[in-house]
Amino acid sequence: MIHSIGILEKEPGTLWGVWFPDLIGCTTAADTAEGALRQAPEVLRLYLECLAEDGMTPPPVRSLDVLREDPEVAEALAAGHAAVVVSVDEDALLDERALSAIDAAAQRRGLSRQRFIREALIEKAAI
């Protein structure tokens, strides 16, 4: 699992939002806090996939203690907004290009994706 700390916030007259201090531009909004929290993992996953497609790696995730020293985060927390941990399953980050390559290799061998991956894992593990 990949974890990142987000800030859940709501200002008067606005939607609920989650933004990630370590990931500039990675944000989501919804009518409810629950909705924003539900959307946050998908937004995080898409953001990480876009970075990977551009050949970039995400910056290291700062701990909550370190984030509290960030003026923007400190201000948000002082205003009553909440720090939340958002997690993404690393397996969900297999991008479309990788899936297409796997599917093409499986098709050349007359196998399903699942069977191809299973056989590749067995071969890699030298079982």
mmCIF file of N, CA and C in Angstrom:
data_model
loop_
_atom_site.group_PDB
_atom_site.id
_atom_site.type_symbol
_atom_site.label_atom_id
_atom_site.label_comp_id
_atom_site.label_asym_id
_atom_site.label_seq_id
_atom_site.Cartn_x
_atom_site.Cartn_y
_atom_site.Cartn_z
ATOM 1 N N MET A 1 0.840 -1.190 0.000
ATOM 2 C CA MET A 1 0.000 0.000 0.000
ATOM 3 C C MET A 1 0.883 1.250 0.000
ATOM 4 N N ILE A 2 0.405 2.237 -0.695
ATOM 5 C CA ILE A 2 1.046 3.547 -0.697
ATOM 6 C C ILE A 2 0.153 4.464 0.127
ATOM 7 N N HIS A 3 0.763 5.181 1.059
ATOM 8 C CA HIS A 3 0.005 6.062 1.943
ATOM 9 C C HIS A 3 0.460 7.505 1.740
ATOM 10 N N SER A 4 -0.481 8.411 1.822
ATOM 11 C CA SER A 4 -0.168 9.831 1.766
ATOM 12 C C SER A 4 -1.092 10.550 2.741
ATOM 13 N N ILE A 5 -0.613 11.625 3.291
ATOM 14 C CA ILE A 5 -1.428 12.398 4.225
ATOM 15 C C ILE A 5 -2.121 13.516 3.457
ATOM 16 N N GLY A 6 -3.425 13.582 3.641
ATOM 17 C CA GLY A 6 -4.223 14.630 3.025
ATOM 18 C C GLY A 6 -4.850 15.504 4.096
ATOM 19 N N ILE A 7 -5.360 16.624 3.688
ATOM 20 C CA ILE A 7 -6.062 17.531 4.597
ATOM 21 C C ILE A 7 -7.523 17.589 4.151
ATOM 22 N N LEU A 8 -8.416 17.188 5.052
ATOM 23 C CA LEU A 8 -9.860 17.258 4.810
ATOM 24 C C LEU A 8 -10.330 18.602 5.340
ATOM 25 N N GLU A 9 -10.956 19.392 4.463
ATOM 26 C CA GLU A 9 -11.363 20.721 4.904
ATOM 27 C C GLU A 9 -12.688 21.145 4.283
ATOM 28 N N LYS A 10 -13.299 22.097 4.958
ATOM 29 C CA LYS A 10 -14.529 22.718 4.454
ATOM 30 C C LYS A 10 -14.533 24.154 4.928
ATOM 31 N N GLU A 11 -14.579 25.036 3.974
ATOM 32 C CA GLU A 11 -14.718 26.457 4.277
ATOM 33 C C GLU A 11 -16.185 26.821 4.088
ATOM 34 N N PRO A 12 -16.695 27.820 4.804
ATOM 35 C CA PRO A 12 -18.095 28.219 4.623
ATOM 36 C C PRO A 12 -18.406 28.509 3.153
ATOM 37 N N GLY A 13 -19.525 27.970 2.693
ATOM 38 C CA GLY A 13 -19.968 28.215 1.328
ATOM 39 C C GLY A 13 -19.243 27.413 0.258
ATOM 40 N N THR A 14 -18.440 26.435 0.676
ATOM 41 C CA THR A 14 -17.704 25.622 -0.302
ATOM 42 C C THR A 14 -18.010 24.144 -0.100
ATOM 43 N N LEU A 15 -17.508 23.344 -1.016
ATOM 44 C CA LEU A 15 -17.613 21.888 -0.891
ATOM 45 C C LEU A 15 -16.575 21.382 0.102
ATOM 46 N N TRP A 16 -16.749 20.143 0.539
ATOM 47 C CA TRP A 16 -15.722 19.462 1.313
ATOM 48 C C TRP A 16 -14.591 19.114 0.358
ATOM 49 N N GLY A 17 -13.374 19.215 0.811
ATOM 50 C CA GLY A 17 -12.242 18.898 -0.056
ATOM 51 C C GLY A 17 -11.158 18.130 0.668
ATOM 52 N N VAL A 18 -10.385 17.408 -0.098
ATOM 53 C CA VAL A 18 -9.161 16.781 0.402
ATOM 54 C C VAL A 18 -8.045 17.235 -0.525
ATOM 55 N N TRP A 19 -6.962 17.747 0.061
ATOM 56 C CA TRP A 19 -5.780 18.112 -0.713
ATOM 57 C C TRP A 19 -4.564 17.497 -0.045
ATOM 58 N N PHE A 20 -3.541 17.287 -0.844
ATOM 59 C CA PHE A 20 -2.343 16.588 -0.383
ATOM 60 C C PHE A 20 -1.162 17.555 -0.385
ATOM 61 N N PRO A 21 -0.665 17.916 0.794
ATOM 62 C CA PRO A 21 0.415 18.894 0.879
ATOM 63 C C PRO A 21 1.670 18.494 0.103
ATOM 64 N N ASP A 22 1.936 17.206 -0.003
ATOM 65 C CA ASP A 22 3.136 16.749 -0.700
ATOM 66 C C ASP A 22 2.934 16.585 -2.201
ATOM 67 N N LEU A 23 1.698 16.704 -2.674
ATOM 68 C CA LEU A 23 1.395 16.443 -4.084
ATOM 69 C C LEU A 23 0.642 17.633 -4.670
ATOM 70 N N ILE A 24 1.373 18.599 -5.157
ATOM 71 C CA ILE A 24 0.803 19.847 -5.662
ATOM 72 C C ILE A 24 -0.241 19.560 -6.743
ATOM 73 N N GLY A 25 -1.440 20.088 -6.545
ATOM 74 C CA GLY A 25 -2.506 19.932 -7.525
ATOM 75 C C GLY A 25 -3.350 18.686 -7.351
ATOM 76 N N CYS A 26 -2.988 17.829 -6.417
ATOM 77 C CA CYS A 26 -3.769 16.610 -6.167
ATOM 78 C C CYS A 26 -4.844 16.955 -5.143
ATOM 79 N N THR A 27 -6.079 17.061 -5.611
ATOM 80 C CA THR A 27 -7.172 17.491 -4.748
ATOM 81 C C THR A 27 -8.494 16.921 -5.245
ATOM 82 N N THR A 28 -9.449 16.844 -4.364
ATOM 83 C CA THR A 28 -10.791 16.412 -4.742
ATOM 84 C C THR A 28 -11.801 17.179 -3.902
ATOM 85 N N ALA A 29 -13.038 17.207 -4.357
ATOM 86 C CA ALA A 29 -14.098 17.908 -3.625
ATOM 87 C C ALA A 29 -15.415 17.177 -3.815
ATOM 88 N N ALA A 30 -16.272 17.291 -2.806
ATOM 89 C CA ALA A 30 -17.586 16.647 -2.855
ATOM 90 C C ALA A 30 -18.534 17.392 -1.925
ATOM 91 N N ASP A 31 -19.817 17.053 -2.031
ATOM 92 C CA ASP A 31 -20.831 17.700 -1.194
ATOM 93 C C ASP A 31 -20.691 17.351 0.280
ATOM 94 N N THR A 32 -20.140 16.170 0.573
ATOM 95 C CA THR A 32 -20.011 15.717 1.960
ATOM 96 C C THR A 32 -18.567 15.327 2.252
ATOM 97 N N ALA A 33 -18.244 15.296 3.538
ATOM 98 C CA ALA A 33 -16.912 14.835 3.943
ATOM 99 C C ALA A 33 -16.709 13.393 3.507
ATOM 100 N N GLU A 34 -17.753 12.586 3.667
ATOM 101 C CA GLU A 34 -17.657 11.176 3.292
ATOM 102 C C GLU A 34 -17.376 11.031 1.801
ATOM 103 N N GLY A 35 -18.039 11.850 1.000
ATOM 104 C CA GLY A 35 -17.820 11.810 -0.444
ATOM 105 C C GLY A 35 -16.391 12.182 -0.816
ATOM 106 N N ALA A 36 -15.874 13.226 -0.198
ATOM 107 C CA ALA A 36 -14.495 13.639 -0.476
ATOM 108 C C ALA A 36 -13.512 12.554 -0.053
ATOM 109 N N LEU A 37 -13.767 11.941 1.100
ATOM 110 C CA LEU A 37 -12.882 10.867 1.566
ATOM 111 C C LEU A 37 -12.972 9.638 0.669
ATOM 112 N N ARG A 38 -14.165 9.365 0.144
ATOM 113 C CA ARG A 38 -14.333 8.226 -0.777
ATOM 114 C C ARG A 38 -13.572 8.457 -2.079
ATOM 115 N N GLN A 39 -13.554 9.697 -2.547
ATOM 116 C CA GLN A 39 -12.894 10.025 -3.811
ATOM 117 C C GLN A 39 -11.375 10.137 -3.682
ATOM 118 N N ALA A 40 -10.891 10.418 -2.495
ATOM 119 C CA ALA A 40 -9.468 10.710 -2.306
ATOM 120 C C ALA A 40 -8.534 9.591 -2.785
ATOM 121 N N PRO A 41 -8.809 8.308 -2.489
ATOM 122 C CA PRO A 41 -7.889 7.272 -2.985
ATOM 123 C C PRO A 41 -7.807 7.224 -4.511
ATOM 124 N N GLU A 42 -8.923 7.405 -5.191
ATOM 125 C CA GLU A 42 -8.922 7.378 -6.658
ATOM 126 C C GLU A 42 -8.144 8.562 -7.222
ATOM 127 N N VAL A 43 -8.315 9.731 -6.635
ATOM 128 C CA VAL A 43 -7.580 10.915 -7.080
ATOM 129 C C VAL A 43 -6.083 10.711 -6.854
ATOM 130 N N LEU A 44 -5.731 10.150 -5.706
ATOM 131 C CA LEU A 44 -4.326 9.869 -5.412
ATOM 132 C C LEU A 44 -3.766 8.872 -6.423
ATOM 133 N N ARG A 45 -4.515 7.826 -6.718
ATOM 134 C CA ARG A 45 -4.063 6.809 -7.680
ATOM 135 C C ARG A 45 -3.836 7.444 -9.055
ATOM 136 N N LEU A 46 -4.794 8.236 -9.513
ATOM 137 C CA LEU A 46 -4.664 8.880 -10.822
ATOM 138 C C LEU A 46 -3.468 9.833 -10.869
ATOM 139 N N TYR A 47 -3.257 10.550 -9.796
ATOM 140 C CA TYR A 47 -2.126 11.478 -9.726
ATOM 141 C C TYR A 47 -0.811 10.712 -9.845
ATOM 142 N N LEU A 48 -0.694 9.607 -9.088
ATOM 143 C CA LEU A 48 0.527 8.805 -9.125
ATOM 144 C C LEU A 48 0.729 8.175 -10.500
ATOM 145 N N GLU A 49 -0.348 7.748 -11.143
ATOM 146 C CA GLU A 49 -0.242 7.189 -12.493
ATOM 147 C C GLU A 49 0.239 8.248 -13.487
ATOM 148 N N CYS A 50 -0.267 9.466 -13.364
ATOM 149 C CA CYS A 50 0.172 10.543 -14.261
ATOM 150 C C CYS A 50 1.661 10.828 -14.075
ATOM 151 N N LEU A 51 2.116 10.836 -12.843
ATOM 152 C CA LEU A 51 3.544 11.029 -12.597
ATOM 153 C C LEU A 51 4.349 9.927 -13.266
ATOM 154 N N ALA A 52 3.909 8.673 -13.090
ATOM 155 C CA ALA A 52 4.624 7.537 -13.672
ATOM 156 C C ALA A 52 4.656 7.634 -15.192
ATOM 157 N N GLU A 53 3.536 8.014 -15.802
ATOM 158 C CA GLU A 53 3.482 8.152 -17.261
ATOM 159 C C GLU A 53 4.444 9.222 -17.759
ATOM 160 N N ASP A 54 4.685 10.230 -16.935
ATOM 161 C CA ASP A 54 5.610 11.302 -17.298
ATOM 162 C C ASP A 54 7.044 10.983 -16.886
ATOM 163 N N GLY A 55 7.270 9.754 -16.386
ATOM 164 C CA GLY A 55 8.609 9.339 -15.979
ATOM 165 C C GLY A 55 9.075 9.980 -14.686
ATOM 166 N N MET A 56 8.141 10.430 -13.883
ATOM 167 C CA MET A 56 8.481 11.101 -12.627
ATOM 168 C C MET A 56 8.115 10.218 -11.444
ATOM 169 N N THR A 57 8.765 10.449 -10.338
ATOM 170 C CA THR A 57 8.412 9.757 -9.104
ATOM 171 C C THR A 57 7.847 10.782 -8.132
ATOM 172 N N PRO A 58 6.925 10.350 -7.279
ATOM 173 C CA PRO A 58 6.360 11.303 -6.319
ATOM 174 C C PRO A 58 7.397 11.703 -5.282
ATOM 175 N N PRO A 59 7.241 12.889 -4.720
ATOM 176 C CA PRO A 59 8.157 13.287 -3.653
ATOM 177 C C PRO A 59 7.941 12.393 -2.444
ATOM 178 N N PRO A 60 8.949 12.281 -1.580
ATOM 179 C CA PRO A 60 8.754 11.471 -0.375
ATOM 180 C C PRO A 60 7.616 12.044 0.469
ATOM 181 N N VAL A 61 6.868 11.156 1.079
ATOM 182 C CA VAL A 61 5.755 11.574 1.934
ATOM 183 C C VAL A 61 6.323 12.007 3.284
ATOM 184 N N ARG A 62 5.956 13.200 3.685
ATOM 185 C CA ARG A 62 6.407 13.691 4.988
ATOM 186 C C ARG A 62 5.507 13.143 6.086
ATOM 187 N N SER A 63 6.075 12.929 7.252
ATOM 188 C CA SER A 63 5.288 12.473 8.400
ATOM 189 C C SER A 63 4.385 13.609 8.867
ATOM 190 N N LEU A 64 3.377 13.259 9.655
ATOM 191 C CA LEU A 64 2.469 14.281 10.173
ATOM 192 C C LEU A 64 3.228 15.282 11.037
ATOM 193 N N ASP A 65 4.202 14.810 11.814
ATOM 194 C CA ASP A 65 4.988 15.726 12.640
ATOM 195 C C ASP A 65 5.716 16.760 11.780
ATOM 196 N N VAL A 66 6.281 16.316 10.670
ATOM 197 C CA VAL A 66 6.981 17.238 9.771
ATOM 198 C C VAL A 66 5.976 18.148 9.067
ATOM 199 N N LEU A 67 4.852 17.584 8.640
ATOM 200 C CA LEU A 67 3.831 18.399 7.968
ATOM 201 C C LEU A 67 3.295 19.502 8.871
ATOM 202 N N ARG A 68 3.199 19.231 10.155
ATOM 203 C CA ARG A 68 2.687 20.251 11.092
ATOM 204 C C ARG A 68 3.564 21.492 11.114
ATOM 205 N N GLU A 69 4.826 21.339 10.713
ATOM 206 C CA GLU A 69 5.742 22.479 10.667
ATOM 207 C C GLU A 69 5.579 23.291 9.380
ATOM 208 N N ASP A 70 4.884 22.733 8.395
ATOM 209 C CA ASP A 70 4.615 23.436 7.138
ATOM 210 C C ASP A 70 3.569 24.512 7.431
ATOM 211 N N PRO A 71 3.840 25.779 7.124
ATOM 212 C CA PRO A 71 2.904 26.857 7.469
ATOM 213 C C PRO A 71 1.490 26.651 6.916
ATOM 214 N N GLU A 72 1.376 26.167 5.688
ATOM 215 C CA GLU A 72 0.054 25.964 5.086
ATOM 216 C C GLU A 72 -0.722 24.870 5.825
ATOM 217 N N VAL A 73 -0.034 23.802 6.175
ATOM 218 C CA VAL A 73 -0.680 22.701 6.903
ATOM 219 C C VAL A 73 -1.005 23.145 8.325
ATOM 220 N N ALA A 74 -0.080 23.826 8.973
ATOM 221 C CA ALA A 74 -0.315 24.304 10.336
ATOM 222 C C ALA A 74 -1.538 25.214 10.384
ATOM 223 N N GLU A 75 -1.671 26.072 9.380
ATOM 224 C CA GLU A 75 -2.827 26.971 9.316
ATOM 225 C C GLU A 75 -4.123 26.180 9.148
ATOM 226 N N ALA A 76 -4.103 25.175 8.282
ATOM 227 C CA ALA A 76 -5.301 24.357 8.055
ATOM 228 C C ALA A 76 -5.694 23.605 9.321
ATOM 229 N N LEU A 77 -4.713 23.030 9.997
ATOM 230 C CA LEU A 77 -5.010 22.284 11.222
ATOM 231 C C LEU A 77 -5.495 23.221 12.328
ATOM 232 N N ALA A 78 -4.904 24.405 12.420
ATOM 233 C CA ALA A 78 -5.332 25.382 13.427
ATOM 234 C C ALA A 78 -6.761 25.849 13.169
ATOM 235 N N ALA A 79 -7.181 25.835 11.904
ATOM 236 C CA ALA A 79 -8.543 26.245 11.542
ATOM 237 C C ALA A 79 -9.556 25.127 11.766
ATOM 238 N N GLY A 80 -9.085 23.981 12.252
ATOM 239 C CA GLY A 80 -9.998 22.882 12.555
ATOM 240 C C GLY A 80 -10.133 21.838 11.470
ATOM 241 N N HIS A 81 -9.361 21.958 10.407
ATOM 242 C CA HIS A 81 -9.388 20.939 9.360
ATOM 243 C C HIS A 81 -8.636 19.706 9.866
ATOM 244 N N ALA A 82 -8.854 18.575 9.234
ATOM 245 C CA ALA A 82 -8.312 17.313 9.743
ATOM 246 C C ALA A 82 -7.279 16.717 8.800
ATOM 247 N N ALA A 83 -6.236 16.162 9.389
ATOM 248 C CA ALA A 83 -5.270 15.377 8.616
ATOM 249 C C ALA A 83 -5.834 13.967 8.483
ATOM 250 N N VAL A 84 -5.774 13.416 7.275
ATOM 251 C CA VAL A 84 -6.291 12.069 7.021
ATOM 252 C C VAL A 84 -5.236 11.281 6.253
ATOM 253 N N VAL A 85 -5.185 9.991 6.517
ATOM 254 C CA VAL A 85 -4.291 9.115 5.762
ATOM 255 C C VAL A 85 -5.098 8.501 4.626
ATOM 256 N N VAL A 86 -4.590 8.647 3.422
ATOM 257 C CA VAL A 86 -5.242 8.094 2.232
ATOM 258 C C VAL A 86 -4.310 7.025 1.673
ATOM 259 N N SER A 87 -4.868 5.849 1.407
ATOM 260 C CA SER A 87 -4.066 4.719 0.941
ATOM 261 C C SER A 87 -4.515 4.263 -0.433
ATOM 262 N N VAL A 88 -3.545 3.804 -1.212
ATOM 263 C CA VAL A 88 -3.798 3.253 -2.542
ATOM 264 C C VAL A 88 -3.066 1.927 -2.628
ATOM 265 N N ASP A 89 -3.751 0.916 -3.120
ATOM 266 C CA ASP A 89 -3.132 -0.381 -3.343
ATOM 267 C C ASP A 89 -2.159 -0.248 -4.508
ATOM 268 N N GLU A 90 -0.898 -0.607 -4.285
ATOM 269 C CA GLU A 90 0.102 -0.483 -5.350
ATOM 270 C C GLU A 90 -0.290 -1.268 -6.594
ATOM 271 N N ASP A 91 -0.995 -2.379 -6.421
ATOM 272 C CA ASP A 91 -1.417 -3.176 -7.571
ATOM 273 C C ASP A 91 -2.367 -2.396 -8.469
ATOM 274 N N ALA A 92 -3.064 -1.423 -7.910
ATOM 275 C CA ALA A 92 -3.999 -0.620 -8.702
ATOM 276 C C ALA A 92 -3.264 0.359 -9.607
ATOM 277 N N LEU A 93 -1.950 0.481 -9.429
ATOM 278 C CA LEU A 93 -1.182 1.443 -10.208
ATOM 279 C C LEU A 93 -0.635 0.868 -11.507
ATOM 280 N N LEU A 94 -1.011 -0.358 -11.836
ATOM 281 C CA LEU A 94 -0.583 -0.947 -13.097
ATOM 282 C C LEU A 94 -1.254 -0.164 -14.217
ATOM 283 N N ASP A 95 -0.478 0.590 -14.952
ATOM 284 C CA ASP A 95 -1.079 1.488 -15.939
ATOM 285 C C ASP A 95 -1.576 0.747 -17.177
ATOM 286 N N GLU A 96 -2.313 1.472 -17.988
ATOM 287 C CA GLU A 96 -2.924 0.887 -19.183
ATOM 288 C C GLU A 96 -1.886 0.340 -20.151
ATOM 289 N N ARG A 97 -0.737 1.016 -20.268
ATOM 290 C CA ARG A 97 0.301 0.514 -21.175
ATOM 291 C C ARG A 97 0.813 -0.834 -20.710
ATOM 292 N N ALA A 98 1.018 -0.980 -19.400
ATOM 293 C CA ALA A 98 1.487 -2.264 -18.874
ATOM 294 C C ALA A 98 0.440 -3.340 -19.108
ATOM 295 N N LEU A 99 -0.822 -3.017 -18.862
ATOM 296 C CA LEU A 99 -1.882 -4.001 -19.092
ATOM 297 C C LEU A 99 -1.973 -4.382 -20.567
ATOM 298 N N SER A 100 -1.815 -3.416 -21.457
ATOM 299 C CA SER A 100 -1.854 -3.711 -22.891
ATOM 300 C C SER A 100 -0.707 -4.626 -23.293
ATOM 301 N N ALA A 101 0.479 -4.373 -22.752
ATOM 302 C CA ALA A 101 1.634 -5.222 -23.061
ATOM 303 C C ALA A 101 1.428 -6.636 -22.527
ATOM 304 N N ILE A 102 0.884 -6.739 -21.320
ATOM 305 C CA ILE A 102 0.597 -8.057 -20.740
ATOM 306 C C ILE A 102 -0.438 -8.784 -21.587
ATOM 307 N N ASP A 103 -1.495 -8.079 -21.961
ATOM 308 C CA ASP A 103 -2.545 -8.703 -22.775
ATOM 309 C C ASP A 103 -2.012 -9.159 -24.129
ATOM 310 N N ALA A 104 -1.158 -8.355 -24.757
ATOM 311 C CA ALA A 104 -0.597 -8.730 -26.061
ATOM 312 C C ALA A 104 0.291 -9.963 -25.933
ATOM 313 N N ALA A 105 1.122 -9.997 -24.893
ATOM 314 C CA ALA A 105 1.994 -11.159 -24.685
ATOM 315 C C ALA A 105 1.170 -12.403 -24.386
ATOM 316 N N ALA A 106 0.123 -12.248 -23.608
ATOM 317 C CA ALA A 106 -0.751 -13.388 -23.293
ATOM 318 C C ALA A 106 -1.437 -13.891 -24.555
ATOM 319 N N GLN A 107 -1.925 -12.966 -25.376
ATOM 320 C CA GLN A 107 -2.621 -13.351 -26.606
ATOM 321 C C GLN A 107 -1.680 -14.091 -27.559
ATOM 322 N N ARG A 108 -0.429 -13.630 -27.668
ATOM 323 C CA ARG A 108 0.541 -14.311 -28.535
ATOM 324 C C ARG A 108 0.759 -15.758 -28.103
ATOM 325 N N ARG A 109 0.589 -16.017 -26.822
ATOM 326 C CA ARG A 109 0.788 -17.369 -26.292
ATOM 327 C C ARG A 109 -0.530 -18.140 -26.156
ATOM 328 N N GLY A 110 -1.628 -17.482 -26.539
ATOM 329 C CA GLY A 110 -2.929 -18.137 -26.446
ATOM 330 C C GLY A 110 -3.418 -18.308 -25.017
ATOM 331 N N LEU A 111 -3.036 -17.369 -24.149
ATOM 332 C CA LEU A 111 -3.392 -17.458 -22.731
ATOM 333 C C LEU A 111 -4.262 -16.276 -22.323
ATOM 334 N N SER A 112 -4.993 -16.458 -21.237
ATOM 335 C CA SER A 112 -5.707 -15.336 -20.629
ATOM 336 C C SER A 112 -4.692 -14.495 -19.861
ATOM 337 N N ARG A 113 -5.082 -13.272 -19.528
ATOM 338 C CA ARG A 113 -4.203 -12.421 -18.723
ATOM 339 C C ARG A 113 -3.855 -13.110 -17.407
ATOM 340 N N GLN A 114 -4.876 -13.634 -16.736
ATOM 341 C CA GLN A 114 -4.657 -14.279 -15.444
ATOM 342 C C GLN A 114 -3.688 -15.451 -15.570
ATOM 343 N N ARG A 115 -3.890 -16.288 -16.574
ATOM 344 C CA ARG A 115 -3.023 -17.457 -16.763
ATOM 345 C C ARG A 115 -1.596 -17.022 -17.103
ATOM 346 N N PHE A 116 -1.460 -16.010 -17.952
ATOM 347 C CA PHE A 116 -0.141 -15.507 -18.324
ATOM 348 C C PHE A 116 0.606 -14.989 -17.089
ATOM 349 N N ILE A 117 -0.074 -14.192 -16.280
ATOM 350 C CA ILE A 117 0.557 -13.641 -15.077
ATOM 351 C C ILE A 117 0.936 -14.761 -14.118
ATOM 352 N N ARG A 118 0.049 -15.731 -13.955
ATOM 353 C CA ARG A 118 0.334 -16.873 -13.069
ATOM 354 C C ARG A 118 1.590 -17.600 -13.537
ATOM 355 N N GLU A 119 1.663 -17.908 -14.833
ATOM 356 C CA GLU A 119 2.824 -18.631 -15.358
ATOM 357 C C GLU A 119 4.099 -17.794 -15.254
ATOM 358 N N ALA A 120 3.993 -16.493 -15.480
ATOM 359 C CA ALA A 120 5.163 -15.623 -15.358
ATOM 360 C C ALA A 120 5.666 -15.588 -13.919
ATOM 361 N N LEU A 121 4.750 -15.560 -12.975
ATOM 362 C CA LEU A 121 5.147 -15.559 -11.565
ATOM 363 C C LEU A 121 5.812 -16.870 -11.180
ATOM 364 N N ILE A 122 5.256 -17.972 -11.648
ATOM 365 C CA ILE A 122 5.845 -19.281 -11.347
ATOM 366 C C ILE A 122 7.243 -19.370 -11.955
ATOM 367 N N GLU A 123 7.375 -18.914 -13.199
ATOM 368 C CA GLU A 123 8.688 -18.932 -13.856
ATOM 369 C C GLU A 123 9.682 -18.046 -13.104
ATOM 370 N N LYS A 124 9.251 -16.861 -12.711
ATOM 371 C CA LYS A 124 10.126 -15.918 -12.007
ATOM 372 C C LYS A 124 10.559 -16.473 -10.653
ATOM 373 N N ALA A 125 9.650 -17.184 -9.994
ATOM 374 C CA ALA A 125 9.965 -17.759 -8.683
ATOM 375 C C ALA A 125 10.751 -19.064 -8.809
ATOM 376 N N ALA A 126 10.942 -19.531 -10.044
ATOM 377 C CA ALA A 126 11.676 -20.780 -10.314
ATOM 378 C C ALA A 126 11.068 -21.956 -9.570
ATOM 379 N N ILE A 127 9.754 -22.053 -9.654
ATOM 380 C CA ILE A 127 9.050 -23.158 -8.995
ATOM 381 C C ILE A 127 8.971 -24.322 -9.949
#
